[in-house]
Amino acid sequence: MLKSDNMHIIEKDGVVFLRFKALDNISFVNMAVSTRIGGVSKGDELGTLNLGTSTSDSMENIVKNYEIFSSVAGFTAENIVTTKQTHNTNILVATKNDAGKGVYKERDYESIDAIVTNEPNLPIAIHSADCIPVTIIDVKNKAIGSAHCGWRGTFDELASLTYKKMQELYNTQDAICLIGPGICKECYEVSFDLYEKFMDKFGYINAIVNENGKYYLDLPLINKHILEEQGLTDIIISDLCTSCNKEYLYSHRGLGPKRGIMATITEIKNTAYAKCP
């Protein structure tokens, strides 16, 4: 079974999902990370709880999985807003009009890898299967932002751009950042060309490794440093690697291109009726 020091591993009604322990005392936010376990999808690589619409899975299965996951994690499935990820730096400012887009409604936007909002009961979802999910929570002004940071998003500093967008729109200053499960440095071997690209820009960070002629990137740590340079200090990196835990989490490196996709979903709760188990 999964083991983590900084995330709760929750099993409910056969569904396994994750919550950061750091949010235990932040009552206005509901945030949960899905795993491979507890849905209706079929296939060794696809797992059962696939939440990615860009996979080979049927839309019927995907919608059912969103309903199953939402029922145990405390979201309203029909309200979830999803990205249209293409490894870019475009940010959607989500409103109530976007509720359900990507799963229950057609998206009227393309190429979105980050979402911000300050509207309650509007869960925002980003997807990953090794890439780094970065979530920023404004604990004073009650706003949230999530960014999908693969190597391209990391190199282009999408996490920083998301934070800046929240500063611009919501006057975000007092924030906590949660860097969710993604591929760890030891599992993320890259080409020499990509190594050089990151060394040229981020070589001052001890997160780019040349070891015995092999090259590795620590994407979670690079994203942490990027946000620290913007003044964020309360940053937590999940201790769960997707590739190391491919029996439970989706990993492109570990399972191949036919794998399913995890979702990190975050919501500002309306405390009048929102439920968070």
PDB file of C-alpha atoms in Angstrom:
ATOM      1  CA  MET A   1       0.000   0.000   0.000  1.00  0.00           C
ATOM      2  CA  LEU A   2       1.049   3.605  -0.480  1.00  0.00           C
ATOM      3  CA  LYS A   3       2.900   5.256   2.391  1.00  0.00           C
ATOM      4  CA  SER A   4       3.387   8.992   2.848  1.00  0.00           C
ATOM      5  CA  ASP A   5       4.559  11.313   5.597  1.00  0.00           C
ATOM      6  CA  ASN A   6       2.854  14.441   4.274  1.00  0.00           C
ATOM      7  CA  MET A   7      -0.288  13.120   2.585  1.00  0.00           C
ATOM      8  CA  HIS A   8      -3.278  11.272   3.966  1.00  0.00           C
ATOM      9  CA  ILE A   9      -4.009   8.073   2.042  1.00  0.00           C
ATOM     10  CA  ILE A  10      -7.757   7.589   2.248  1.00  0.00           C
ATOM     11  CA  GLU A  11      -9.792   4.545   1.245  1.00  0.00           C
ATOM     12  CA  LYS A  12     -13.548   4.988   1.049  1.00  0.00           C
ATOM     13  CA  ASP A  13     -16.049   2.722  -0.692  1.00  0.00           C
ATOM     14  CA  GLY A  14     -13.214   1.031  -2.568  1.00  0.00           C
ATOM     15  CA  VAL A  15     -11.752   4.318  -3.845  1.00  0.00           C
ATOM     16  CA  VAL A  16      -8.241   5.362  -2.825  1.00  0.00           C
ATOM     17  CA  PHE A  17      -7.386   9.058  -2.905  1.00  0.00           C
ATOM     18  CA  LEU A  18      -4.921  11.497  -1.333  1.00  0.00           C
ATOM     19  CA  ARG A  19      -5.091  14.697   0.708  1.00  0.00           C
ATOM     20  CA  PHE A  20      -2.263  16.913   1.935  1.00  0.00           C
ATOM     21  CA  LYS A  21      -1.985  16.910   5.724  1.00  0.00           C
ATOM     22  CA  ALA A  22      -1.086  20.611   5.547  1.00  0.00           C
ATOM     23  CA  LEU A  23      -4.727  21.393   4.727  1.00  0.00           C
ATOM     24  CA  ASP A  24      -6.141  19.739   7.851  1.00  0.00           C
ATOM     25  CA  ASN A  25      -6.682  23.145   9.488  1.00  0.00           C
ATOM     26  CA  ILE A  26      -7.669  25.124   6.377  1.00  0.00           C
ATOM     27  CA  SER A  27     -11.395  24.626   6.446  1.00  0.00           C
ATOM     28  CA  PHE A  28     -12.451  26.616   3.377  1.00  0.00           C
ATOM     29  CA  VAL A  29     -10.577  24.409   0.901  1.00  0.00           C
ATOM     30  CA  ASN A  30     -11.351  20.923  -0.341  1.00  0.00           C
ATOM     31  CA  MET A  31      -8.473  19.370  -2.270  1.00  0.00           C
ATOM     32  CA  ALA A  32      -8.002  15.757  -3.308  1.00  0.00           C
ATOM     33  CA  VAL A  33      -5.708  13.801  -5.619  1.00  0.00           C
ATOM     34  CA  SER A  34      -6.985  10.698  -7.364  1.00  0.00           C
ATOM     35  CA  THR A  35      -5.153   7.396  -7.753  1.00  0.00           C
ATOM     36  CA  ARG A  36      -5.625   4.437 -10.127  1.00  0.00           C
ATOM     37  CA  ILE A  37      -7.959   2.652  -7.737  1.00  0.00           C
ATOM     38  CA  GLY A  38     -11.726   2.591  -7.392  1.00  0.00           C
ATOM     39  CA  GLY A  39     -13.345   3.326 -10.755  1.00  0.00           C
ATOM     40  CA  VAL A  40     -14.867   1.442 -13.669  1.00  0.00           C
ATOM     41  CA  SER A  41     -12.133   1.661 -16.343  1.00  0.00           C
ATOM     42  CA  LYS A  42     -10.518  -1.556 -17.554  1.00  0.00           C
ATOM     43  CA  GLY A  43      -6.975  -2.460 -18.606  1.00  0.00           C
ATOM     44  CA  ASP A  44      -3.653  -3.081 -16.881  1.00  0.00           C
ATOM     45  CA  GLU A  45      -2.167   0.291 -17.848  1.00  0.00           C
ATOM     46  CA  LEU A  46      -5.475   2.159 -17.763  1.00  0.00           C
ATOM     47  CA  GLY A  47      -6.254   1.082 -14.213  1.00  0.00           C
ATOM     48  CA  THR A  48      -9.801   1.633 -12.996  1.00  0.00           C
ATOM     49  CA  LEU A  49     -10.048   5.320 -11.942  1.00  0.00           C
ATOM     50  CA  ASN A  50      -8.937   7.050 -15.133  1.00  0.00           C
ATOM     51  CA  LEU A  51      -9.958  10.718 -15.177  1.00  0.00           C
ATOM     52  CA  GLY A  52      -8.330  11.725 -18.456  1.00  0.00           C
ATOM     53  CA  THR A  53     -10.510  12.528 -21.455  1.00  0.00           C
ATOM     54  CA  SER A  54      -7.506  12.325 -23.796  1.00  0.00           C
ATOM     55  CA  THR A  55      -7.068   8.593 -23.213  1.00  0.00           C
ATOM     56  CA  SER A  56      -8.469   5.567 -25.028  1.00  0.00           C
ATOM     57  CA  ASP A  57     -11.098   5.128 -22.318  1.00  0.00           C
ATOM     58  CA  SER A  58     -14.778   5.610 -23.141  1.00  0.00           C
ATOM     59  CA  MET A  59     -16.409   8.890 -22.147  1.00  0.00           C
ATOM     60  CA  GLU A  60     -19.050   6.851 -20.328  1.00  0.00           C
ATOM     61  CA  ASN A  61     -16.378   5.370 -18.072  1.00  0.00           C
ATOM     62  CA  ILE A  62     -14.692   8.729 -17.519  1.00  0.00           C
ATOM     63  CA  VAL A  63     -17.915  10.457 -16.487  1.00  0.00           C
ATOM     64  CA  LYS A  64     -18.718   7.590 -14.127  1.00  0.00           C
ATOM     65  CA  ASN A  65     -15.223   7.831 -12.633  1.00  0.00           C
ATOM     66  CA  TYR A  66     -15.679  11.549 -11.988  1.00  0.00           C
ATOM     67  CA  GLU A  67     -18.947  10.785 -10.244  1.00  0.00           C
ATOM     68  CA  ILE A  68     -17.378   8.035  -8.133  1.00  0.00           C
ATOM     69  CA  PHE A  69     -14.349  10.118  -7.182  1.00  0.00           C
ATOM     70  CA  SER A  70     -16.435  13.199  -6.447  1.00  0.00           C
ATOM     71  CA  SER A  71     -18.840  11.274  -4.239  1.00  0.00           C
ATOM     72  CA  VAL A  72     -16.070  10.116  -1.899  1.00  0.00           C
ATOM     73  CA  ALA A  73     -13.904  13.264  -2.055  1.00  0.00           C
ATOM     74  CA  GLY A  74     -16.748  15.726  -1.497  1.00  0.00           C
ATOM     75  CA  PHE A  75     -17.073  17.499  -4.862  1.00  0.00           C
ATOM     76  CA  THR A  76     -20.046  18.129  -7.112  1.00  0.00           C
ATOM     77  CA  ALA A  77     -18.941  16.340 -10.269  1.00  0.00           C
ATOM     78  CA  GLU A  78     -21.079  18.454 -12.602  1.00  0.00           C
ATOM     79  CA  ASN A  79     -19.276  21.629 -11.430  1.00  0.00           C
ATOM     80  CA  ILE A  80     -15.696  20.513 -12.113  1.00  0.00           C
ATOM     81  CA  VAL A  81     -13.741  22.650 -14.595  1.00  0.00           C
ATOM     82  CA  THR A  82     -10.965  20.813 -16.438  1.00  0.00           C
ATOM     83  CA  THR A  83      -7.916  21.946 -18.367  1.00  0.00           C
ATOM     84  CA  LYS A  84      -7.092  21.312 -22.030  1.00  0.00           C
ATOM     85  CA  GLN A  85      -3.402  20.621 -21.491  1.00  0.00           C
ATOM     86  CA  THR A  86      -0.865  21.103 -24.277  1.00  0.00           C
ATOM     87  CA  HIS A  87       2.248  21.986 -22.208  1.00  0.00           C
ATOM     88  CA  ASN A  88       1.767  25.732 -22.634  1.00  0.00           C
ATOM     89  CA  THR A  89       1.546  28.712 -20.263  1.00  0.00           C
ATOM     90  CA  ASN A  90      -2.078  29.752 -20.829  1.00  0.00           C
ATOM     91  CA  ILE A  91      -4.173  30.308 -17.699  1.00  0.00           C
ATOM     92  CA  LEU A  92      -7.967  30.094 -17.482  1.00  0.00           C
ATOM     93  CA  VAL A  93      -9.711  32.434 -15.048  1.00  0.00           C
ATOM     94  CA  ALA A  94     -12.638  30.171 -14.205  1.00  0.00           C
ATOM     95  CA  THR A  95     -16.143  31.425 -13.420  1.00  0.00           C
ATOM     96  CA  LYS A  96     -19.464  29.727 -12.792  1.00  0.00           C
ATOM     97  CA  ASN A  97     -20.028  29.735 -16.551  1.00  0.00           C
ATOM     98  CA  ASP A  98     -17.185  27.214 -16.858  1.00  0.00           C
ATOM     99  CA  ALA A  99     -18.732  24.659 -14.484  1.00  0.00           C
ATOM    100  CA  GLY A 100     -18.688  21.182 -15.979  1.00  0.00           C
ATOM    101  CA  LYS A 101     -16.538  22.042 -18.986  1.00  0.00           C
ATOM    102  CA  GLY A 102     -14.400  19.196 -20.244  1.00  0.00           C
ATOM    103  CA  VAL A 103     -16.502  16.388 -18.790  1.00  0.00           C
ATOM    104  CA  TYR A 104     -20.186  17.368 -18.822  1.00  0.00           C
ATOM    105  CA  LYS A 105     -19.949  20.215 -21.337  1.00  0.00           C
ATOM    106  CA  GLU A 106     -17.799  20.992 -24.351  1.00  0.00           C
ATOM    107  CA  ARG A 107     -14.881  23.287 -23.625  1.00  0.00           C
ATOM    108  CA  ASP A 108     -14.960  26.635 -25.426  1.00  0.00           C
ATOM    109  CA  TYR A 109     -11.233  27.102 -24.799  1.00  0.00           C
ATOM    110  CA  GLU A 110      -8.089  25.368 -26.020  1.00  0.00           C
ATOM    111  CA  SER A 111      -4.532  25.015 -24.737  1.00  0.00           C
ATOM    112  CA  ILE A 112      -5.030  25.617 -21.014  1.00  0.00           C
ATOM    113  CA  ASP A 113      -2.499  24.250 -18.520  1.00  0.00           C
ATOM    114  CA  ALA A 114      -3.468  26.275 -15.439  1.00  0.00           C
ATOM    115  CA  ILE A 115      -6.675  27.508 -13.814  1.00  0.00           C
ATOM    116  CA  VAL A 116      -7.337  30.169 -11.172  1.00  0.00           C
ATOM    117  CA  THR A 117     -10.571  31.131  -9.447  1.00  0.00           C
ATOM    118  CA  ASN A 118     -12.009  32.727  -6.322  1.00  0.00           C
ATOM    119  CA  GLU A 119     -15.526  31.390  -6.815  1.00  0.00           C
ATOM    120  CA  PRO A 120     -16.913  28.902  -4.268  1.00  0.00           C
ATOM    121  CA  ASN A 121     -18.219  25.489  -5.283  1.00  0.00           C
ATOM    122  CA  LEU A 122     -16.251  25.568  -8.533  1.00  0.00           C
ATOM    123  CA  PRO A 123     -13.737  22.705  -8.390  1.00  0.00           C
ATOM    124  CA  ILE A 124     -10.754  23.190 -10.707  1.00  0.00           C
ATOM    125  CA  ALA A 125      -8.938  20.124 -12.026  1.00  0.00           C
ATOM    126  CA  ILE A 126      -5.532  19.576 -13.538  1.00  0.00           C
ATOM    127  CA  HIS A 127      -4.342  16.218 -14.843  1.00  0.00           C
ATOM    128  CA  SER A 128      -1.047  14.402 -14.554  1.00  0.00           C
ATOM    129  CA  ALA A 129       0.735  11.099 -14.980  1.00  0.00           C
ATOM    130  CA  ASP A 130       4.326  12.086 -13.985  1.00  0.00           C
ATOM    131  CA  CYS A 131       4.098  15.837 -14.659  1.00  0.00           C
ATOM    132  CA  ILE A 132       4.055  18.021 -11.571  1.00  0.00           C
ATOM    133  CA  PRO A 133       0.708  19.370 -10.299  1.00  0.00           C
ATOM    134  CA  VAL A 134       1.238  22.679  -8.478  1.00  0.00           C
ATOM    135  CA  THR A 135      -1.598  24.151  -6.408  1.00  0.00           C
ATOM    136  CA  ILE A 136      -1.526  27.588  -4.763  1.00  0.00           C
ATOM    137  CA  ILE A 137      -4.040  28.506  -2.063  1.00  0.00           C
ATOM    138  CA  ASP A 138      -4.558  32.106  -0.973  1.00  0.00           C
ATOM    139  CA  VAL A 139      -5.500  31.608   2.656  1.00  0.00           C
ATOM    140  CA  LYS A 140      -6.393  35.275   3.258  1.00  0.00           C
ATOM    141  CA  ASN A 141      -8.441  36.189   0.192  1.00  0.00           C
ATOM    142  CA  LYS A 142      -9.772  32.700  -0.493  1.00  0.00           C
ATOM    143  CA  ALA A 143      -8.548  32.081  -4.008  1.00  0.00           C
ATOM    144  CA  ILE A 144      -6.958  29.027  -5.631  1.00  0.00           C
ATOM    145  CA  GLY A 145      -4.812  28.231  -8.622  1.00  0.00           C
ATOM    146  CA  SER A 146      -3.509  24.992 -10.111  1.00  0.00           C
ATOM    147  CA  ALA A 147      -0.858  24.461 -12.772  1.00  0.00           C
ATOM    148  CA  HIS A 148       0.263  21.445 -14.797  1.00  0.00           C
ATOM    149  CA  CYS A 149       4.078  21.594 -14.851  1.00  0.00           C
ATOM    150  CA  GLY A 150       5.824  19.016 -16.982  1.00  0.00           C
ATOM    151  CA  TRP A 151       9.327  19.867 -18.104  1.00  0.00           C
ATOM    152  CA  ARG A 152       8.006  22.483 -20.535  1.00  0.00           C
ATOM    153  CA  GLY A 153       5.726  24.128 -17.983  1.00  0.00           C
ATOM    154  CA  THR A 154       8.521  24.017 -15.433  1.00  0.00           C
ATOM    155  CA  PHE A 155      11.046  25.530 -17.850  1.00  0.00           C
ATOM    156  CA  ASP A 156       8.557  28.277 -18.788  1.00  0.00           C
ATOM    157  CA  GLU A 157       7.826  28.905 -15.080  1.00  0.00           C
ATOM    158  CA  LEU A 158       4.079  28.302 -15.304  1.00  0.00           C
ATOM    159  CA  ALA A 159       3.818  27.975 -11.506  1.00  0.00           C
ATOM    160  CA  SER A 160       5.214  31.495 -11.144  1.00  0.00           C
ATOM    161  CA  LEU A 161       2.889  32.832 -13.848  1.00  0.00           C
ATOM    162  CA  THR A 162      -0.070  31.278 -12.030  1.00  0.00           C
ATOM    163  CA  TYR A 163       0.956  32.923  -8.771  1.00  0.00           C
ATOM    164  CA  LYS A 164       1.393  36.274 -10.537  1.00  0.00           C
ATOM    165  CA  LYS A 165      -2.082  35.923 -12.067  1.00  0.00           C
ATOM    166  CA  MET A 166      -3.504  35.356  -8.576  1.00  0.00           C
ATOM    167  CA  GLN A 167      -1.639  38.421  -7.299  1.00  0.00           C
ATOM    168  CA  GLU A 168      -3.056  40.475 -10.163  1.00  0.00           C
ATOM    169  CA  LEU A 169      -6.643  39.295  -9.786  1.00  0.00           C
ATOM    170  CA  TYR A 170      -7.021  38.505  -6.093  1.00  0.00           C
ATOM    171  CA  ASN A 171      -4.200  40.450  -4.425  1.00  0.00           C
ATOM    172  CA  THR A 172      -2.722  37.135  -3.310  1.00  0.00           C
ATOM    173  CA  GLN A 173       0.127  37.511  -0.816  1.00  0.00           C
ATOM    174  CA  ASP A 174      -0.404  35.020   2.007  1.00  0.00           C
ATOM    175  CA  ALA A 175      -0.417  31.641   0.247  1.00  0.00           C
ATOM    176  CA  ILE A 176       0.453  28.009   0.705  1.00  0.00           C
ATOM    177  CA  CYS A 177       1.759  25.982  -2.226  1.00  0.00           C
ATOM    178  CA  LEU A 178       1.265  22.235  -2.535  1.00  0.00           C
ATOM    179  CA  ILE A 179       3.332  20.348  -5.113  1.00  0.00           C
ATOM    180  CA  GLY A 180       1.508  17.097  -5.693  1.00  0.00           C
ATOM    181  CA  PRO A 181       2.655  13.602  -6.632  1.00  0.00           C
ATOM    182  CA  GLY A 182       4.832  13.570  -9.741  1.00  0.00           C
ATOM    183  CA  ILE A 183       7.961  11.893 -11.014  1.00  0.00           C
ATOM    184  CA  CYS A 184      10.993  12.088  -8.730  1.00  0.00           C
ATOM    185  CA  LYS A 185      14.530  13.000  -9.734  1.00  0.00           C
ATOM    186  CA  GLU A 186      15.786   9.416  -9.545  1.00  0.00           C
ATOM    187  CA  CYS A 187      13.124   8.284 -12.037  1.00  0.00           C
ATOM    188  CA  TYR A 188      13.325  11.240 -14.410  1.00  0.00           C
ATOM    189  CA  GLU A 189      16.264  10.603 -16.706  1.00  0.00           C
ATOM    190  CA  VAL A 190      16.468  13.085 -19.594  1.00  0.00           C
ATOM    191  CA  SER A 191      18.519  13.681 -22.719  1.00  0.00           C
ATOM    192  CA  PHE A 192      21.772  15.616 -22.693  1.00  0.00           C
ATOM    193  CA  ASP A 193      20.119  18.374 -24.731  1.00  0.00           C
ATOM    194  CA  LEU A 194      17.364  18.826 -22.143  1.00  0.00           C
ATOM    195  CA  TYR A 195      19.924  18.665 -19.350  1.00  0.00           C
ATOM    196  CA  GLU A 196      21.892  21.472 -21.000  1.00  0.00           C
ATOM    197  CA  LYS A 197      18.740  23.524 -21.547  1.00  0.00           C
ATOM    198  CA  PHE A 198      17.902  23.368 -17.839  1.00  0.00           C
ATOM    199  CA  MET A 199      21.506  23.912 -16.768  1.00  0.00           C
ATOM    200  CA  ASP A 200      21.644  27.130 -18.772  1.00  0.00           C
ATOM    201  CA  LYS A 201      18.554  28.498 -17.022  1.00  0.00           C
ATOM    202  CA  PHE A 202      18.445  26.773 -13.615  1.00  0.00           C
ATOM    203  CA  GLY A 203      22.015  25.598 -13.090  1.00  0.00           C
ATOM    204  CA  TYR A 204      22.203  27.497  -9.795  1.00  0.00           C
ATOM    205  CA  ILE A 205      19.601  25.117  -8.333  1.00  0.00           C
ATOM    206  CA  ASN A 206      20.847  21.782  -6.999  1.00  0.00           C
ATOM    207  CA  ALA A 207      18.173  19.927  -8.974  1.00  0.00           C
ATOM    208  CA  ILE A 208      19.896  19.077 -12.243  1.00  0.00           C
ATOM    209  CA  VAL A 209      22.163  16.042 -12.053  1.00  0.00           C
ATOM    210  CA  ASN A 210      24.878  14.545 -14.237  1.00  0.00           C
ATOM    211  CA  GLU A 211      25.622  11.120 -12.775  1.00  0.00           C
ATOM    212  CA  ASN A 212      27.791   8.520 -14.522  1.00  0.00           C
ATOM    213  CA  GLY A 213      26.916   9.879 -17.949  1.00  0.00           C
ATOM    214  CA  LYS A 214      23.175   9.996 -17.221  1.00  0.00           C
ATOM    215  CA  TYR A 215      21.120  13.133 -16.719  1.00  0.00           C
ATOM    216  CA  TYR A 216      18.259  13.743 -14.297  1.00  0.00           C
ATOM    217  CA  LEU A 217      15.896  16.614 -13.436  1.00  0.00           C
ATOM    218  CA  ASP A 218      14.207  17.255 -10.092  1.00  0.00           C
ATOM    219  CA  LEU A 219      11.082  18.985 -11.393  1.00  0.00           C
ATOM    220  CA  PRO A 220       9.355  19.354  -7.995  1.00  0.00           C
ATOM    221  CA  LEU A 221      12.412  21.073  -6.523  1.00  0.00           C
ATOM    222  CA  ILE A 222      12.821  23.388  -9.520  1.00  0.00           C
ATOM    223  CA  ASN A 223       9.179  24.468  -9.179  1.00  0.00           C
ATOM    224  CA  LYS A 224       9.724  25.074  -5.475  1.00  0.00           C
ATOM    225  CA  HIS A 225      12.678  27.363  -6.182  1.00  0.00           C
ATOM    226  CA  ILE A 226      10.754  29.195  -8.910  1.00  0.00           C
ATOM    227  CA  LEU A 227       7.997  30.022  -6.403  1.00  0.00           C
ATOM    228  CA  GLU A 228      10.441  30.903  -3.644  1.00  0.00           C
ATOM    229  CA  GLU A 229      11.920  33.511  -5.959  1.00  0.00           C
ATOM    230  CA  GLN A 230       8.443  35.080  -6.084  1.00  0.00           C
ATOM    231  CA  GLY A 231       8.372  35.323  -2.298  1.00  0.00           C
ATOM    232  CA  LEU A 232       6.399  32.185  -1.461  1.00  0.00           C
ATOM    233  CA  THR A 233       7.828  30.398   1.578  1.00  0.00           C
ATOM    234  CA  ASP A 234       5.132  27.917   2.635  1.00  0.00           C
ATOM    235  CA  ILE A 235       5.752  25.231  -0.001  1.00  0.00           C
ATOM    236  CA  ILE A 236       5.256  21.496   0.499  1.00  0.00           C
ATOM    237  CA  ILE A 237       6.390  18.820  -1.953  1.00  0.00           C
ATOM    238  CA  SER A 238       4.556  15.493  -1.860  1.00  0.00           C
ATOM    239  CA  ASP A 239       6.837  12.597  -0.958  1.00  0.00           C
ATOM    240  CA  LEU A 240       5.025  10.302  -3.409  1.00  0.00           C
ATOM    241  CA  CYS A 241       6.636   9.615  -6.793  1.00  0.00           C
ATOM    242  CA  THR A 242       4.247   8.505  -9.534  1.00  0.00           C
ATOM    243  CA  SER A 243       6.823   6.259 -11.208  1.00  0.00           C
ATOM    244  CA  CYS A 244       7.967   4.618  -7.955  1.00  0.00           C
ATOM    245  CA  ASN A 245       4.313   3.930  -7.078  1.00  0.00           C
ATOM    246  CA  LYS A 246       2.920   2.971 -10.467  1.00  0.00           C
ATOM    247  CA  GLU A 247       0.808   0.205  -8.926  1.00  0.00           C
ATOM    248  CA  TYR A 248      -1.287   2.962  -7.326  1.00  0.00           C
ATOM    249  CA  LEU A 249      -0.565   6.134  -9.329  1.00  0.00           C
ATOM    250  CA  TYR A 250      -0.529   6.780 -13.061  1.00  0.00           C
ATOM    251  CA  SER A 251       2.953   7.128 -14.536  1.00  0.00           C
ATOM    252  CA  HIS A 252       3.809   7.719 -18.191  1.00  0.00           C
ATOM    253  CA  ARG A 253       7.374   6.535 -17.615  1.00  0.00           C
ATOM    254  CA  GLY A 254       6.313   3.543 -15.557  1.00  0.00           C
ATOM    255  CA  LEU A 255       3.225   2.362 -17.467  1.00  0.00           C
ATOM    256  CA  GLY A 256       3.616   3.678 -21.006  1.00  0.00           C
ATOM    257  CA  PRO A 257       1.424   5.865 -23.231  1.00  0.00           C
ATOM    258  CA  LYS A 258      -1.747   3.796 -22.747  1.00  0.00           C
ATOM    259  CA  ARG A 259      -1.905   4.674 -19.040  1.00  0.00           C
ATOM    260  CA  GLY A 260      -4.766   6.566 -17.455  1.00  0.00           C
ATOM    261  CA  ILE A 261      -4.561   9.998 -15.884  1.00  0.00           C
ATOM    262  CA  MET A 262      -4.849  11.310 -12.332  1.00  0.00           C
ATOM    263  CA  ALA A 263      -6.633  14.499 -11.342  1.00  0.00           C
ATOM    264  CA  THR A 264      -5.769  17.040  -8.677  1.00  0.00           C
ATOM    265  CA  ILE A 265      -9.016  18.817  -7.827  1.00  0.00           C
ATOM    266  CA  THR A 266      -9.268  21.877  -5.599  1.00  0.00           C
ATOM    267  CA  GLU A 267     -12.325  23.835  -4.516  1.00  0.00           C
ATOM    268  CA  ILE A 268     -13.240  26.788  -2.352  1.00  0.00           C
ATOM    269  CA  LYS A 269     -16.033  25.366  -0.240  1.00  0.00           C
ATOM    270  CA  ASN A 270     -19.346  27.019   0.450  1.00  0.00           C
ATOM    271  CA  THR A 271     -19.474  26.024   4.098  1.00  0.00           C
ATOM    272  CA  ALA A 272     -23.253  26.269   4.113  1.00  0.00           C
ATOM    273  CA  TYR A 273     -23.535  22.868   2.475  1.00  0.00           C
ATOM    274  CA  ALA A 274     -20.206  21.574   1.165  1.00  0.00           C
ATOM    275  CA  LYS A 275     -19.109  18.190   2.455  1.00  0.00           C
ATOM    276  CA  CYS A 276     -15.496  17.119   2.840  1.00  0.00           C
ATOM    277  CA  PRO A 277     -15.006  13.639   4.328  1.00  0.00           C
TER     278      PRO A 277
END
